[in-house]
mmCIF file of C-alpha atoms and ligand atoms in Angstrom:
data_model
loop_
_atom_site.group_PDB
_atom_site.id
_atom_site.type_symbol
_atom_site.label_atom_id
_atom_site.label_comp_id
_atom_site.label_asym_id
_atom_site.label_seq_id
_atom_site.Cartn_x
_atom_site.Cartn_y
_atom_site.Cartn_z
ATOM 1 C CA MET A 7 0.000 0.000 0.000
ATOM 2 C CA LEU A 8 1.499 3.353 -0.977
ATOM 3 C CA TRP A 9 -0.743 5.980 0.514
ATOM 4 C CA GLY A 10 -3.464 6.071 3.101
ATOM 5 C CA ASP A 11 -4.454 3.391 5.498
ATOM 6 C CA ARG A 12 -6.608 0.537 4.375
ATOM 7 C CA GLY A 13 -7.884 0.092 7.915
ATOM 8 C CA ASP A 14 -9.722 3.088 9.311
ATOM 9 C CA GLY A 15 -8.265 5.757 7.008
ATOM 10 C CA PRO A 16 -9.112 6.749 3.446
ATOM 11 C CA GLU A 17 -8.776 4.320 0.551
ATOM 12 C CA PRO A 18 -5.246 4.288 -0.921
ATOM 13 C CA LEU A 19 -4.754 5.886 -4.308
ATOM 14 C CA ILE A 20 -2.465 3.063 -5.376
ATOM 15 C CA SER A 21 -2.216 -0.336 -3.796
ATOM 16 C CA ILE A 22 -0.382 -3.453 -4.789
ATOM 17 C CA ASP A 23 -1.879 -6.804 -3.952
ATOM 18 C CA ALA A 24 -0.158 -10.031 -4.979
ATOM 19 C CA GLY A 25 2.062 -8.118 -7.396
ATOM 20 C CA GLN A 26 -0.937 -6.478 -9.091
ATOM 21 C CA ALA A 27 -1.260 -2.681 -8.947
ATOM 22 C CA HIS A 28 -4.654 -1.125 -8.325
ATOM 23 C CA SER A 29 -5.144 2.560 -8.891
ATOM 24 C CA ARG A 30 -7.876 5.091 -8.289
ATOM 25 C CA PHE A 31 -6.226 7.318 -10.892
ATOM 26 C CA ASP A 32 -7.813 7.418 -14.329
ATOM 27 C CA TRP A 33 -4.515 6.276 -15.831
ATOM 28 C CA ASP A 34 -5.783 5.762 -19.392
ATOM 29 C CA ARG A 35 -7.249 9.245 -19.603
ATOM 30 C CA TRP A 36 -4.329 11.017 -17.981
ATOM 31 C CA SER A 37 -1.593 9.128 -19.840
ATOM 32 C CA THR A 38 -3.388 9.763 -23.147
ATOM 33 C CA LEU A 39 -3.599 13.469 -22.351
ATOM 34 C CA VAL A 40 0.127 13.576 -21.627
ATOM 35 C CA ARG A 41 1.253 11.348 -24.504
ATOM 36 C CA THR A 42 -0.760 13.367 -27.005
ATOM 37 C CA GLU A 43 0.775 16.535 -25.510
ATOM 38 C CA ARG A 44 -2.559 18.217 -24.750
ATOM 39 C CA TYR A 45 -0.805 19.868 -21.828
ATOM 40 C CA THR A 46 1.077 22.227 -24.140
ATOM 41 C CA THR A 47 0.647 24.210 -27.354
ATOM 42 C CA GLN A 48 3.420 25.019 -29.787
ATOM 43 C CA ALA A 49 3.853 28.621 -30.851
ATOM 44 C CA ARG A 50 4.110 29.415 -34.545
ATOM 45 C CA PRO A 51 7.468 31.161 -35.057
ATOM 46 C CA LEU A 52 7.549 34.536 -36.743
ATOM 47 C CA TYR A 53 9.919 33.368 -39.484
ATOM 48 C CA THR A 54 7.150 31.159 -40.913
ATOM 49 C CA ARG A 55 5.369 34.402 -41.793
ATOM 50 C CA LEU A 56 8.238 35.718 -43.930
ATOM 51 C CA PRO A 57 7.233 36.488 -47.522
ATOM 52 C CA PHE A 58 9.899 33.982 -48.720
ATOM 53 C CA HIS A 59 10.911 30.436 -47.724
ATOM 54 C CA TYR A 60 13.385 30.566 -44.846
ATOM 55 C CA HIS A 61 15.603 28.000 -46.645
ATOM 56 C CA ARG A 62 16.647 30.850 -48.948
ATOM 57 C CA ILE A 63 18.794 32.021 -46.057
ATOM 58 C CA PRO A 64 22.205 30.220 -46.303
ATOM 59 C CA GLY A 65 22.528 27.022 -44.236
ATOM 60 C CA LYS A 66 25.262 28.315 -41.923
ATOM 61 C CA LEU A 67 23.260 31.452 -41.153
ATOM 62 C CA ARG A 68 20.125 29.357 -40.568
ATOM 63 C CA ARG A 69 22.053 27.232 -38.116
ATOM 64 C CA LEU A 70 23.203 30.295 -36.216
ATOM 65 C CA THR A 71 19.609 31.566 -36.108
ATOM 66 C CA ALA A 72 18.361 28.180 -34.896
ATOM 67 C CA LYS A 73 21.081 28.169 -32.265
ATOM 68 C CA ALA A 74 19.937 31.591 -31.053
ATOM 69 C CA LEU A 75 16.281 30.463 -31.016
ATOM 70 C CA LEU A 76 17.016 27.200 -29.198
ATOM 71 C CA SER A 77 19.505 28.630 -26.719
ATOM 72 C CA GLY A 78 16.539 29.683 -24.579
ATOM 73 C CA GLN A 79 15.499 26.018 -24.470
ATOM 74 C CA ALA A 80 18.870 24.754 -23.272
ATOM 75 C CA PRO A 81 18.591 22.171 -20.506
ATOM 76 C CA SER A 82 20.175 23.226 -17.252
ATOM 77 C CA VAL A 83 21.265 20.804 -14.566
ATOM 78 C CA ASP A 84 20.682 23.512 -11.960
ATOM 79 C CA SER A 85 17.080 24.230 -12.817
ATOM 80 C CA ASN A 86 13.968 22.221 -12.169
ATOM 81 C CA SER A 87 12.528 23.131 -15.556
ATOM 82 C CA PHE A 88 10.003 20.783 -17.072
ATOM 83 C CA PRO A 89 10.346 18.604 -18.996
ATOM 84 C CA ALA A 90 13.809 17.507 -17.941
ATOM 85 C CA PHE A 91 16.291 16.768 -20.729
ATOM 86 C CA PRO A 92 17.556 14.387 -21.963
ATOM 87 C CA ILE A 93 15.669 12.181 -19.475
ATOM 88 C CA GLU A 94 12.171 13.032 -18.261
ATOM 89 C CA GLN A 95 11.155 10.148 -16.081
ATOM 90 C CA GLY A 96 7.817 11.175 -14.540
ATOM 91 C CA LEU A 97 5.306 9.307 -16.707
ATOM 92 C CA GLU A 98 7.609 6.292 -17.091
ATOM 93 C CA LEU A 99 7.903 6.058 -13.327
ATOM 94 C CA VAL A 100 4.132 5.813 -12.834
ATOM 95 C CA ALA A 101 3.764 3.455 -15.787
ATOM 96 C CA HIS A 102 6.345 1.080 -14.374
ATOM 97 C CA LEU A 103 4.517 1.117 -11.063
ATOM 98 C CA LEU A 104 1.079 0.429 -12.538
ATOM 99 C CA ASP A 105 1.823 -1.736 -15.532
ATOM 100 C CA PRO A 106 5.516 -2.478 -16.092
ATOM 101 C CA PRO A 107 6.247 -2.969 -19.803
ATOM 102 C CA ALA A 108 7.630 -6.336 -20.866
ATOM 103 C CA ALA A 109 11.338 -6.383 -21.654
ATOM 104 C CA PRO A 110 12.055 -6.642 -25.381
ATOM 105 C CA SER A 111 14.403 -9.429 -26.462
ATOM 106 C CA SER A 112 16.914 -6.776 -27.530
ATOM 107 C CA PRO A 113 16.786 -2.969 -27.348
ATOM 108 C CA SER A 114 14.713 -1.529 -30.145
ATOM 109 C CA VAL A 115 16.989 0.670 -32.278
ATOM 110 C CA VAL A 116 15.497 2.819 -35.042
ATOM 111 C CA LEU A 117 17.825 5.080 -37.018
ATOM 112 C CA THR A 118 16.076 7.963 -38.751
ATOM 113 C CA HIS A 119 17.261 10.937 -40.789
ATOM 114 C CA ASP A 120 15.550 13.995 -42.193
ATOM 115 C CA ILE A 121 16.870 15.313 -45.513
ATOM 116 C CA ASP A 122 15.831 18.949 -45.339
ATOM 117 C CA THR A 123 17.543 20.273 -48.480
ATOM 118 C CA GLY A 124 19.256 19.174 -51.675
ATOM 119 C CA ALA A 125 22.615 19.675 -49.940
ATOM 120 C CA GLY A 126 21.850 16.724 -47.666
ATOM 121 C CA PHE A 127 21.832 14.147 -50.455
ATOM 122 C CA GLY A 128 25.604 14.350 -50.921
ATOM 123 C CA TRP A 129 26.158 12.759 -47.494
ATOM 124 C CA VAL A 130 23.491 10.068 -47.549
ATOM 125 C CA ARG A 131 25.511 7.156 -48.949
ATOM 126 C CA GLN A 132 28.442 7.755 -46.619
ATOM 127 C CA THR A 133 26.120 7.860 -43.595
ATOM 128 C CA ALA A 134 24.221 4.762 -44.673
ATOM 129 C CA GLU A 135 27.469 2.829 -45.329
ATOM 130 C CA ILE A 136 28.456 3.406 -41.682
ATOM 131 C CA GLU A 137 25.091 1.992 -40.619
ATOM 132 C CA PHE A 138 25.384 -1.048 -42.902
ATOM 133 C CA ALA A 139 28.848 -1.751 -41.477
ATOM 134 C CA HIS A 140 27.182 -1.983 -38.040
ATOM 135 C CA GLY A 141 24.320 -4.164 -39.296
ATOM 136 C CA PHE A 142 21.681 -1.400 -39.267
ATOM 137 C CA GLN A 143 19.277 -0.092 -41.884
ATOM 138 C CA SER A 144 17.598 3.260 -41.558
ATOM 139 C CA THR A 145 14.654 5.453 -42.444
ATOM 140 C CA TRP A 146 15.146 8.647 -44.479
ATOM 141 C CA HIS A 147 12.421 11.285 -44.410
ATOM 142 C CA VAL A 148 12.357 13.495 -47.491
ATOM 143 C CA VAL A 149 10.482 16.675 -48.352
ATOM 144 C CA GLY A 150 7.621 16.160 -50.808
ATOM 145 C CA GLN A 151 7.817 19.399 -52.791
ATOM 146 C CA GLY A 152 10.283 22.193 -53.474
ATOM 147 C CA VAL A 153 13.467 20.276 -52.625
ATOM 148 C CA PRO A 154 15.284 18.630 -55.566
ATOM 149 C CA LEU A 155 15.130 14.937 -54.682
ATOM 150 C CA ASP A 156 18.023 12.707 -55.722
ATOM 151 C CA TYR A 157 16.055 9.664 -56.806
ATOM 152 C CA ALA A 158 19.227 7.697 -57.578
ATOM 153 C CA VAL A 159 20.261 8.019 -53.929
ATOM 154 C CA LEU A 160 16.774 7.138 -52.653
ATOM 155 C CA ASP A 161 16.574 4.108 -54.967
ATOM 156 C CA TRP A 162 20.048 3.058 -53.755
ATOM 157 C CA LEU A 163 18.816 3.212 -50.132
ATOM 158 C CA VAL A 164 15.665 1.212 -50.860
ATOM 159 C CA GLU A 165 17.666 -1.443 -52.734
ATOM 160 C CA ARG A 166 19.687 -1.896 -49.528
ATOM 161 C CA GLY A 167 16.688 -2.348 -47.252
ATOM 162 C CA CYS A 168 16.273 1.234 -46.071
ATOM 163 C CA GLN A 169 12.939 2.983 -45.896
ATOM 164 C CA VAL A 170 11.858 6.333 -47.319
ATOM 165 C CA GLY A 171 9.475 8.463 -45.241
ATOM 166 C CA LEU A 172 7.792 11.818 -45.756
ATOM 167 C CA HIS A 173 9.209 14.974 -44.172
ATOM 168 C CA GLY A 174 6.306 17.271 -44.904
ATOM 169 C CA TYR A 175 5.408 19.223 -47.987
ATOM 170 C CA ASN A 176 8.070 21.921 -48.440
ATOM 171 C CA HIS A 177 9.659 22.389 -44.992
ATOM 172 C CA ASP A 178 8.377 25.922 -44.566
ATOM 173 C CA ASN A 179 7.303 24.892 -41.038
ATOM 174 C CA LYS A 180 3.727 26.056 -41.619
ATOM 175 C CA LEU A 181 2.150 22.609 -42.017
ATOM 176 C CA ALA A 182 1.075 22.035 -38.394
ATOM 177 C CA PHE A 183 -0.570 25.459 -38.180
ATOM 178 C CA LEU A 184 -2.735 25.287 -41.303
ATOM 179 C CA PRO A 185 -6.454 24.467 -41.452
ATOM 180 C CA ALA A 186 -7.354 20.868 -42.298
ATOM 181 C CA ASP A 187 -8.157 21.450 -45.968
ATOM 182 C CA GLN A 188 -4.785 23.086 -46.614
ATOM 183 C CA ILE A 189 -2.902 20.340 -44.774
ATOM 184 C CA ARG A 190 -4.772 17.801 -46.881
ATOM 185 C CA ARG A 191 -3.930 19.653 -50.088
ATOM 186 C CA ARG A 192 -0.250 19.482 -49.169
ATOM 187 C CA PHE A 193 -0.381 15.746 -48.439
ATOM 188 C CA ASP A 194 -2.253 15.186 -51.707
ATOM 189 C CA ALA A 195 0.564 16.952 -53.562
ATOM 190 C CA CYS A 196 3.000 14.437 -52.013
ATOM 191 C CA ARG A 197 0.953 11.474 -53.246
ATOM 192 C CA PRO A 198 3.256 10.611 -56.207
ATOM 193 C CA LEU A 199 6.227 10.361 -53.812
ATOM 194 C CA ILE A 200 4.189 8.359 -51.277
ATOM 195 C CA ASP A 201 3.176 5.931 -54.021
ATOM 196 C CA ARG A 202 6.634 5.686 -55.590
ATOM 197 C CA TYR A 203 8.289 4.500 -52.361
ATOM 198 C CA GLY A 204 5.294 2.951 -50.590
ATOM 199 C CA ILE A 205 5.786 5.533 -47.846
ATOM 200 C CA THR A 206 4.138 4.665 -44.540
ATOM 201 C CA CYS A 207 5.933 6.993 -42.106
ATOM 202 C CA PHE A 208 6.223 10.707 -41.509
ATOM 203 C CA ARG A 209 8.103 13.278 -39.492
ATOM 204 C CA SER A 210 6.857 16.847 -39.407
ATOM 205 C CA PRO A 211 9.471 19.468 -40.381
ATOM 206 C CA SER A 212 11.275 20.941 -37.354
ATOM 207 C CA TRP A 213 9.076 18.790 -35.052
ATOM 208 C CA PHE A 214 6.062 21.115 -35.384
ATOM 209 C CA ARG A 215 2.912 19.187 -34.579
ATOM 210 C CA SER A 216 -0.757 19.783 -33.833
ATOM 211 C CA PRO A 217 -3.863 17.652 -33.295
ATOM 212 C CA MET A 218 -5.132 18.850 -36.698
ATOM 213 C CA LEU A 219 -1.940 17.735 -38.441
ATOM 214 C CA PHE A 220 -2.243 14.213 -37.022
ATOM 215 C CA GLU A 221 -5.952 14.040 -37.830
ATOM 216 C CA VAL A 222 -5.171 14.571 -41.506
ATOM 217 C CA ALA A 223 -1.840 12.707 -41.582
ATOM 218 C CA ARG A 224 -3.442 9.412 -40.536
ATOM 219 C CA ASP A 225 -5.221 9.281 -43.914
ATOM 220 C CA TYR A 226 -1.847 9.156 -45.674
ATOM 221 C CA ILE A 227 0.640 7.417 -43.375
ATOM 222 C CA GLN A 228 0.557 4.870 -40.571
ATOM 223 C CA VAL A 229 3.575 5.763 -38.424
ATOM 224 C CA ASP A 230 4.541 9.162 -37.070
ATOM 225 C CA TYR A 231 8.002 10.145 -35.790
ATOM 226 C CA SER A 232 7.181 13.808 -35.042
ATOM 227 C CA ARG A 233 6.986 13.483 -31.284
ATOM 228 C CA LEU A 234 9.972 13.445 -28.944
ATOM 229 C CA ASP A 235 9.802 11.972 -25.474
ATOM 230 C CA THR A 236 11.205 15.231 -24.103
ATOM 231 C CA ASP A 237 11.306 18.092 -26.564
ATOM 232 C CA ARG A 238 13.759 20.969 -26.576
ATOM 233 C CA SER A 239 14.333 20.580 -30.305
ATOM 234 C CA CYS A 240 11.249 22.273 -31.723
ATOM 235 C CA PRO A 241 11.502 26.075 -32.008
ATOM 236 C CA GLY A 242 7.814 26.189 -30.988
ATOM 237 C CA GLY A 243 8.586 25.632 -27.307
ATOM 238 C CA LEU A 244 9.169 22.902 -24.752
ATOM 239 C CA GLY A 245 7.059 19.763 -24.774
ATOM 240 C CA GLY A 246 7.223 16.063 -25.453
ATOM 241 C CA CYS A 247 5.027 13.017 -24.997
ATOM 242 C CA LEU A 248 7.088 11.901 -21.967
ATOM 243 C CA TRP A 249 6.870 8.360 -23.342
ATOM 244 C CA THR A 250 9.576 6.168 -24.851
ATOM 245 C CA ARG A 251 7.670 3.398 -26.595
ATOM 246 C CA PRO A 252 5.362 3.326 -29.639
ATOM 247 C CA PHE A 253 1.713 4.023 -28.898
ATOM 248 C CA THR A 254 -1.380 4.270 -31.051
ATOM 249 C CA HIS A 255 -3.834 7.147 -30.863
ATOM 250 C CA ASP A 256 -6.776 7.808 -33.192
ATOM 251 C CA GLY A 257 -5.530 5.387 -35.819
ATOM 252 C CA LEU A 258 -1.941 6.621 -35.955
ATOM 253 C CA THR A 259 1.074 4.912 -34.407
ATOM 254 C CA HIS A 260 3.413 7.392 -32.744
ATOM 255 C CA VAL A 261 7.047 6.355 -32.315
ATOM 256 C CA PRO A 262 8.678 8.908 -30.009
ATOM 257 C CA THR A 263 12.142 10.071 -31.043
ATOM 258 C CA THR A 264 14.311 9.649 -27.963
ATOM 259 C CA VAL A 265 17.805 10.495 -29.239
ATOM 260 C CA PRO A 266 17.883 13.730 -31.297
ATOM 261 C CA PHE A 267 21.599 13.126 -31.594
ATOM 262 C CA GLU A 268 22.704 16.520 -32.918
ATOM 263 C CA ASP A 269 20.672 18.803 -30.685
ATOM 264 C CA PRO A 270 23.200 19.172 -27.835
ATOM 265 C CA LEU A 271 25.368 20.950 -30.435
ATOM 266 C CA TYR A 272 22.955 23.865 -30.030
ATOM 267 C CA TRP A 273 23.927 23.992 -26.369
ATOM 268 C CA SER A 274 27.692 24.102 -26.801
ATOM 269 C CA GLU A 275 28.472 20.367 -26.851
ATOM 270 C CA SER A 276 31.074 19.335 -29.453
ATOM 271 C CA PRO A 277 30.767 16.440 -31.922
ATOM 272 C CA GLU A 278 33.437 14.639 -29.882
ATOM 273 C CA SER A 279 31.396 14.893 -26.659
ATOM 274 C CA LEU A 280 28.046 13.746 -28.102
ATOM 275 C CA VAL A 281 28.308 10.023 -27.421
ATOM 276 C CA ASP A 282 29.189 10.637 -23.788
ATOM 277 C CA TYR A 283 26.337 13.154 -23.605
ATOM 278 C CA TRP A 284 23.829 10.480 -24.669
ATOM 279 C CA ARG A 285 25.354 7.504 -22.843
ATOM 280 C CA GLN A 286 23.248 7.891 -19.680
ATOM 281 C CA LYS A 287 20.042 8.281 -21.691
ATOM 282 C CA LEU A 288 20.807 5.135 -23.680
ATOM 283 C CA GLU A 289 21.313 3.196 -20.447
ATOM 284 C CA TRP A 290 18.075 4.613 -19.031
ATOM 285 C CA LEU A 291 16.142 3.685 -22.192
ATOM 286 C CA ARG A 292 17.428 0.142 -21.950
ATOM 287 C CA ALA A 293 16.465 -0.032 -18.277
ATOM 288 C CA CYS A 294 12.893 1.177 -18.850
ATOM 289 C CA HIS A 295 12.472 -0.844 -22.064
ATOM 290 C CA GLY A 296 12.144 2.312 -24.123
ATOM 291 C CA GLY A 297 12.879 2.605 -27.829
ATOM 292 C CA ILE A 298 16.200 4.027 -28.984
ATOM 293 C CA VAL A 299 15.006 6.200 -31.850
ATOM 294 C CA VAL A 300 17.856 8.294 -33.240
ATOM 295 C CA ASN A 301 17.532 11.294 -35.527
ATOM 296 C CA THR A 302 20.159 13.139 -37.567
ATOM 297 C CA HIS A 303 20.267 15.347 -40.673
ATOM 298 C CA PRO A 304 22.787 14.776 -43.499
ATOM 299 C CA GLU A 305 23.202 18.504 -44.283
ATOM 300 C CA PRO A 306 26.817 19.714 -43.937
ATOM 301 C CA GLN A 307 25.899 22.106 -41.105
ATOM 302 C CA PHE A 308 24.463 19.176 -39.093
ATOM 303 C CA SER A 309 25.816 15.610 -39.545
ATOM 304 C CA GLY A 310 27.185 15.833 -43.108
ATOM 305 C CA ASN A 311 30.804 16.413 -42.123
ATOM 306 C CA ALA A 312 33.776 14.328 -41.010
ATOM 307 C CA ARG A 313 33.606 15.145 -37.285
ATOM 308 C CA MET A 314 29.902 14.336 -36.977
ATOM 309 C CA LEU A 315 30.229 11.136 -39.025
ATOM 310 C CA ALA A 316 32.997 10.030 -36.665
ATOM 311 C CA ALA A 317 30.691 10.757 -33.713
ATOM 312 C CA TYR A 318 27.846 8.832 -35.372
ATOM 313 C CA ASP A 319 30.184 5.915 -36.052
ATOM 314 C CA LYS A 320 31.022 5.851 -32.334
ATOM 315 C CA LEU A 321 27.338 5.959 -31.389
ATOM 316 C CA LEU A 322 26.619 3.006 -33.655
ATOM 317 C CA ASP A 323 29.546 1.087 -32.107
ATOM 318 C CA LEU A 324 27.760 1.466 -28.784
ATOM 319 C CA LEU A 325 24.308 0.553 -30.128
ATOM 320 C CA ALA A 326 25.621 -2.465 -32.037
ATOM 321 C CA GLU A 327 27.375 -3.669 -28.896
ATOM 322 C CA GLN A 328 24.101 -3.390 -26.935
ATOM 323 C CA GLN A 329 22.250 -5.324 -29.636
ATOM 324 C CA LYS A 330 24.461 -8.383 -29.206
ATOM 325 C CA PRO A 331 22.817 -11.174 -27.215
ATOM 326 C CA PRO A 332 24.476 -11.709 -23.822
ATOM 327 C CA VAL A 333 27.215 -14.333 -23.746
ATOM 328 C CA PRO A 334 25.871 -17.439 -21.939
ATOM 329 C CA ALA A 335 27.513 -18.025 -18.567
HETATM 330 ZN ZN1 ZN B 407 13.652 18.916 -41.174
#
């Protein structure tokens, strides 16, 4: 018994009898509210109202601007800000108390990438070769319109067992804020790409998401990667579904991204320190049976450069090592 006194006092809120948890909380309702992020609303950034596409600003300058925007969302070990980053354990803690998830046979590792611009395609093969060398295949989200797609590279990926996903319509970061009919029009325009690669998954550009976006998206794709378990990556503000495993809501399966590998670079980490930065989170994900869902971008200002590829190689060393079955005693 955790609270109260079953004798003369009030009924306990949570009790455990014969290993079975009983709760007076409405867990389903509350956990759904949290996982679908109804507790927060993302703000539409001013730059999405510019009269031109923000990708017309050079990549290096965009990165500096993003760094300035996201610096206010930097995690601080000294503060009690919510949600904590990179580990927010609140909802997981209650879940493990009420209904502990079964341990998977091996940690679930999903490697995902978002190709935001044409410049990203030049680094795709090199990145994927590192993954193949570690025994992994990956998912590559591409923009449906306005970005010159390198079909030879995408075909090369698919031939090697990788998956192509949709990364929105034109990456102007307006998608999540539009009315339903305009969101639908944008998805319709991506239909040829969806059909060409049998696309079933989606990540919203820059992590912008809204209930309306998901309501429309479920008519086009089955799996969404737009949510993070704890989100300091989206310029629209802090959030996250506080959950580390796939869940289904209103006909759409959400797979929370738990390792936005590059994002600590916004907060003064170096490529060489990234693996150590994420090490504790990876151990925590394994311990709570959460999914290890990694995201990077192949653009030169993100992971398309020698230092970041070396860091990614090191990350995959660690993940491949964890994937190995334990040596029998
Ligand atoms: Zn993107």
